[in-house]
Amino acid sequence: MDNLRVWIISLIAISVICSLIEKLAPEGSLNKYVKLVCGLVVAIVIAGPVIRFLGGDFRIQEVAWHDYLTLSKGEMEKRIRRLEEEEAGQLLEIYRQTLISDVKYRFQGEKDFRVIGADVVLQGNSRSDDFGAIRELYIKVGPPEDNENAVFTGSMENRIKTGLSQALAIEPDRIVVDSSIFEGR
């Protein structure tokens, strides 16, 4: 009779604990595994007297908790990786915008041309050693506002590429200068 009472209390306790775990488990693919494990635990507790009768010394609670913790750890690691990638992407965009502003500001006092636009392509793989490195730099130039008939020369393009290459530590062939707005281009 005492064994029956212990079995009923164990069944009720496991059912309540599993219900709480299912409510507290993170949403997503992990939730179905939690329900599966809890269902197995309840089934084993129900079948416990038969297992004990057959002489088995099987500790399903320990196995179930271990599996649950292993699944929870995997889900948590996945979420942390996703947050790190999102943060890296946001930082990369801030860095990109800063570089664009710097390029535009760098040539603000030029008399031979004006910078109309700029864009930067950065290494976006956060797991790479060269994360954030400049892959390509595009700069669009046009004639100064006071001289719409100005001509853009090769030496001006070389001066832009050399200045940006030295300032940003990139190869000059990674810098593309678009001067199509100038007359005769």
Short mmCIF file of C-alpha atoms in Angstrom, two decimals:
data_model
loop_
_atom_site.label_atom_id
_atom_site.label_comp_id
_atom_site.label_asym_id
_atom_site.label_seq_id
_atom_site.Cartn_x
_atom_site.Cartn_y
_atom_site.Cartn_z
CA MET A 1 0.00 0.00 0.00
CA ASP A 2 2.89 2.30 0.81
CA ASN A 3 4.40 1.64 -2.65
CA LEU A 4 1.11 2.62 -4.29
CA ARG A 5 1.04 5.92 -2.40
CA VAL A 6 4.66 6.71 -3.39
CA TRP A 7 3.89 5.85 -7.01
CA ILE A 8 0.83 8.16 -7.11
CA ILE A 9 2.73 11.02 -5.46
CA SER A 10 5.62 10.54 -7.91
CA LEU A 11 3.25 10.56 -10.86
CA ILE A 12 1.54 13.75 -9.70
CA ALA A 13 4.87 15.45 -8.91
CA ILE A 14 6.41 14.55 -12.27
CA SER A 15 3.26 15.72 -14.09
CA VAL A 16 3.34 19.09 -12.29
CA ILE A 17 7.09 19.52 -12.88
CA CYS A 18 6.75 18.64 -16.56
CA SER A 19 3.87 21.10 -16.94
CA LEU A 20 6.02 23.86 -15.43
CA ILE A 21 8.98 22.97 -17.63
CA GLU A 22 6.80 23.03 -20.75
CA LYS A 23 5.52 26.51 -19.78
CA LEU A 24 9.03 27.81 -19.09
CA ALA A 25 10.75 26.19 -22.07
CA PRO A 26 11.80 28.59 -24.84
CA GLU A 27 9.51 28.77 -27.85
CA GLY A 28 10.60 27.18 -31.07
CA SER A 29 11.94 23.84 -32.09
CA LEU A 30 13.15 23.05 -28.57
CA ASN A 31 9.59 23.07 -27.19
CA LYS A 32 8.57 19.91 -29.04
CA TYR A 33 11.57 18.05 -27.60
CA VAL A 34 10.70 19.20 -24.10
CA LYS A 35 7.18 17.85 -24.56
CA LEU A 36 8.58 14.58 -25.88
CA VAL A 37 10.97 14.15 -22.96
CA CYS A 38 8.29 15.05 -20.42
CA GLY A 39 5.90 12.59 -22.03
CA LEU A 40 8.52 9.87 -21.83
CA VAL A 41 9.21 10.65 -18.17
CA VAL A 42 5.50 10.44 -17.31
CA ALA A 43 5.20 7.19 -19.26
CA ILE A 44 8.17 5.69 -17.41
CA VAL A 45 6.75 6.77 -14.05
CA ILE A 46 3.45 5.15 -14.98
CA ALA A 47 5.30 1.99 -16.00
CA GLY A 48 7.62 2.23 -12.97
CA PRO A 49 6.00 -0.53 -10.91
CA VAL A 50 6.27 -2.95 -13.84
CA ILE A 51 9.94 -2.05 -14.37
CA ARG A 52 10.68 -2.50 -10.66
CA PHE A 53 8.80 -5.78 -10.71
CA LEU A 54 10.99 -7.02 -13.55
CA GLY A 55 14.05 -6.05 -11.48
CA GLY A 56 15.23 -3.15 -13.61
CA ASP A 57 17.23 -0.40 -11.93
CA PHE A 58 16.52 2.27 -14.56
CA ARG A 59 16.73 5.95 -13.62
CA ILE A 60 14.77 7.71 -16.35
CA GLN A 61 14.52 10.98 -14.44
CA GLU A 62 18.28 11.45 -14.59
CA VAL A 63 18.36 10.57 -18.28
CA ALA A 64 15.42 12.87 -19.06
CA TRP A 65 16.91 15.83 -17.17
CA HIS A 66 20.26 15.33 -18.84
CA ASP A 67 18.61 15.30 -22.29
CA TYR A 68 16.56 18.40 -21.46
CA LEU A 69 19.63 20.30 -20.27
CA THR A 70 21.58 19.26 -23.36
CA LEU A 71 18.77 20.49 -25.64
CA SER A 72 18.42 23.74 -23.67
CA LYS A 73 22.16 24.38 -23.93
CA GLY A 74 22.10 23.85 -27.71
CA GLU A 75 19.16 26.22 -28.16
CA MET A 76 20.83 28.86 -25.98
CA GLU A 77 24.08 28.62 -27.96
CA LYS A 78 22.14 29.03 -31.21
CA ARG A 79 20.42 32.16 -29.90
CA ILE A 80 23.70 33.63 -28.68
CA ARG A 81 25.32 33.07 -32.11
CA ARG A 82 22.35 34.74 -33.81
CA LEU A 83 22.58 37.78 -31.48
CA GLU A 84 26.33 38.05 -32.06
CA GLU A 85 25.81 38.03 -35.84
CA GLU A 86 23.10 40.70 -35.60
CA GLU A 87 25.34 42.87 -33.43
CA ALA A 88 28.28 42.41 -35.80
CA GLY A 89 26.07 43.44 -38.73
CA GLN A 90 24.93 46.59 -36.93
CA LEU A 91 28.51 47.54 -36.02
CA LEU A 92 29.61 46.91 -39.59
CA GLU A 93 26.93 49.27 -40.92
CA ILE A 94 27.97 52.00 -38.46
CA TYR A 95 31.58 51.57 -39.56
CA ARG A 96 30.51 51.70 -43.23
CA GLN A 97 28.60 54.94 -42.74
CA THR A 98 31.58 56.44 -40.88
CA LEU A 99 33.91 55.56 -43.75
CA ILE A 100 31.53 57.10 -46.29
CA SER A 101 31.34 60.31 -44.27
CA ASP A 102 35.12 60.38 -43.94
CA VAL A 103 35.61 59.99 -47.70
CA LYS A 104 33.16 62.82 -48.44
CA TYR A 105 34.71 65.10 -45.80
CA ARG A 106 38.28 64.36 -46.90
CA PHE A 107 37.73 66.06 -50.30
CA GLN A 108 35.42 68.83 -49.13
CA GLY A 109 37.85 71.68 -49.88
CA GLU A 110 38.90 70.48 -53.34
CA LYS A 111 38.85 73.09 -56.10
CA ASP A 112 39.16 70.71 -59.07
CA PHE A 113 36.18 68.45 -58.26
CA ARG A 114 33.52 67.73 -55.67
CA VAL A 115 32.44 64.42 -54.21
CA ILE A 116 28.85 63.64 -55.13
CA GLY A 117 28.62 60.24 -53.51
CA ALA A 118 30.56 57.39 -52.01
CA ASP A 119 29.98 53.80 -51.03
CA VAL A 120 32.06 51.12 -49.35
CA VAL A 121 31.82 47.34 -49.57
CA LEU A 122 33.19 45.68 -46.44
CA GLN A 123 34.04 42.09 -45.53
CA GLY A 124 30.85 41.03 -43.79
CA ASN A 125 31.72 37.56 -42.48
CA SER A 126 32.05 38.07 -38.71
CA ARG A 127 33.92 34.77 -38.35
CA SER A 128 36.59 35.85 -40.84
CA ASP A 129 39.95 37.24 -39.73
CA ASP A 130 39.51 40.23 -42.04
CA PHE A 131 35.99 41.11 -40.84
CA GLY A 132 35.32 44.77 -41.62
CA ALA A 133 38.13 45.10 -44.14
CA ILE A 134 37.40 47.30 -47.15
CA ARG A 135 36.80 45.18 -50.24
CA GLU A 136 35.84 47.99 -52.62
CA LEU A 137 35.48 51.76 -52.36
CA TYR A 138 33.35 53.67 -54.83
CA ILE A 139 33.52 57.43 -55.13
CA LYS A 140 31.53 59.55 -57.56
CA VAL A 141 32.97 62.94 -58.44
CA GLY A 142 31.65 65.85 -60.44
CA PRO A 143 32.77 69.32 -61.43
CA PRO A 144 32.96 71.99 -58.74
CA GLU A 145 29.82 74.08 -58.37
CA ASP A 146 31.54 77.25 -59.60
CA ASN A 147 33.00 75.59 -62.73
CA GLU A 148 30.57 73.22 -64.45
CA ASN A 149 32.86 72.99 -67.52
CA ALA A 150 35.84 71.63 -65.59
CA VAL A 151 37.67 68.60 -66.93
CA PHE A 152 38.59 65.57 -64.86
CA THR A 153 42.13 64.38 -65.56
CA GLY A 154 43.94 61.14 -64.89
CA SER A 155 46.25 62.91 -62.43
CA MET A 156 43.21 63.97 -60.37
CA GLU A 157 42.02 60.35 -60.31
CA ASN A 158 45.49 59.20 -59.23
CA ARG A 159 45.54 61.85 -56.50
CA ILE A 160 42.17 60.59 -55.18
CA LYS A 161 43.26 56.96 -55.27
CA THR A 162 46.64 57.66 -53.67
CA GLY A 163 45.12 59.76 -50.88
CA LEU A 164 42.43 57.22 -50.06
CA SER A 165 44.85 54.31 -50.37
CA GLN A 166 47.19 55.86 -47.83
CA ALA A 167 44.45 57.01 -45.47
CA LEU A 168 42.44 53.77 -45.46
CA ALA A 169 45.29 51.29 -46.03
CA ILE A 170 43.79 49.68 -49.13
CA GLU A 171 45.17 48.94 -52.56
CA PRO A 172 44.50 51.67 -55.16
CA ASP A 173 42.97 49.12 -57.55
CA ARG A 174 40.17 48.57 -54.99
CA ILE A 175 39.12 52.19 -55.38
CA VAL A 176 36.71 52.97 -58.21
CA VAL A 177 36.36 56.62 -59.23
CA ASP A 178 33.27 57.48 -61.29
CA SER A 179 33.79 60.77 -63.12
CA SER A 180 31.02 60.34 -65.69
CA ILE A 181 29.36 63.64 -64.70
CA PHE A 182 32.24 65.72 -66.04
CA GLU A 183 31.86 67.17 -69.54
CA GLY A 184 33.25 64.99 -72.30
CA ARG A 185 33.16 61.83 -70.23
#
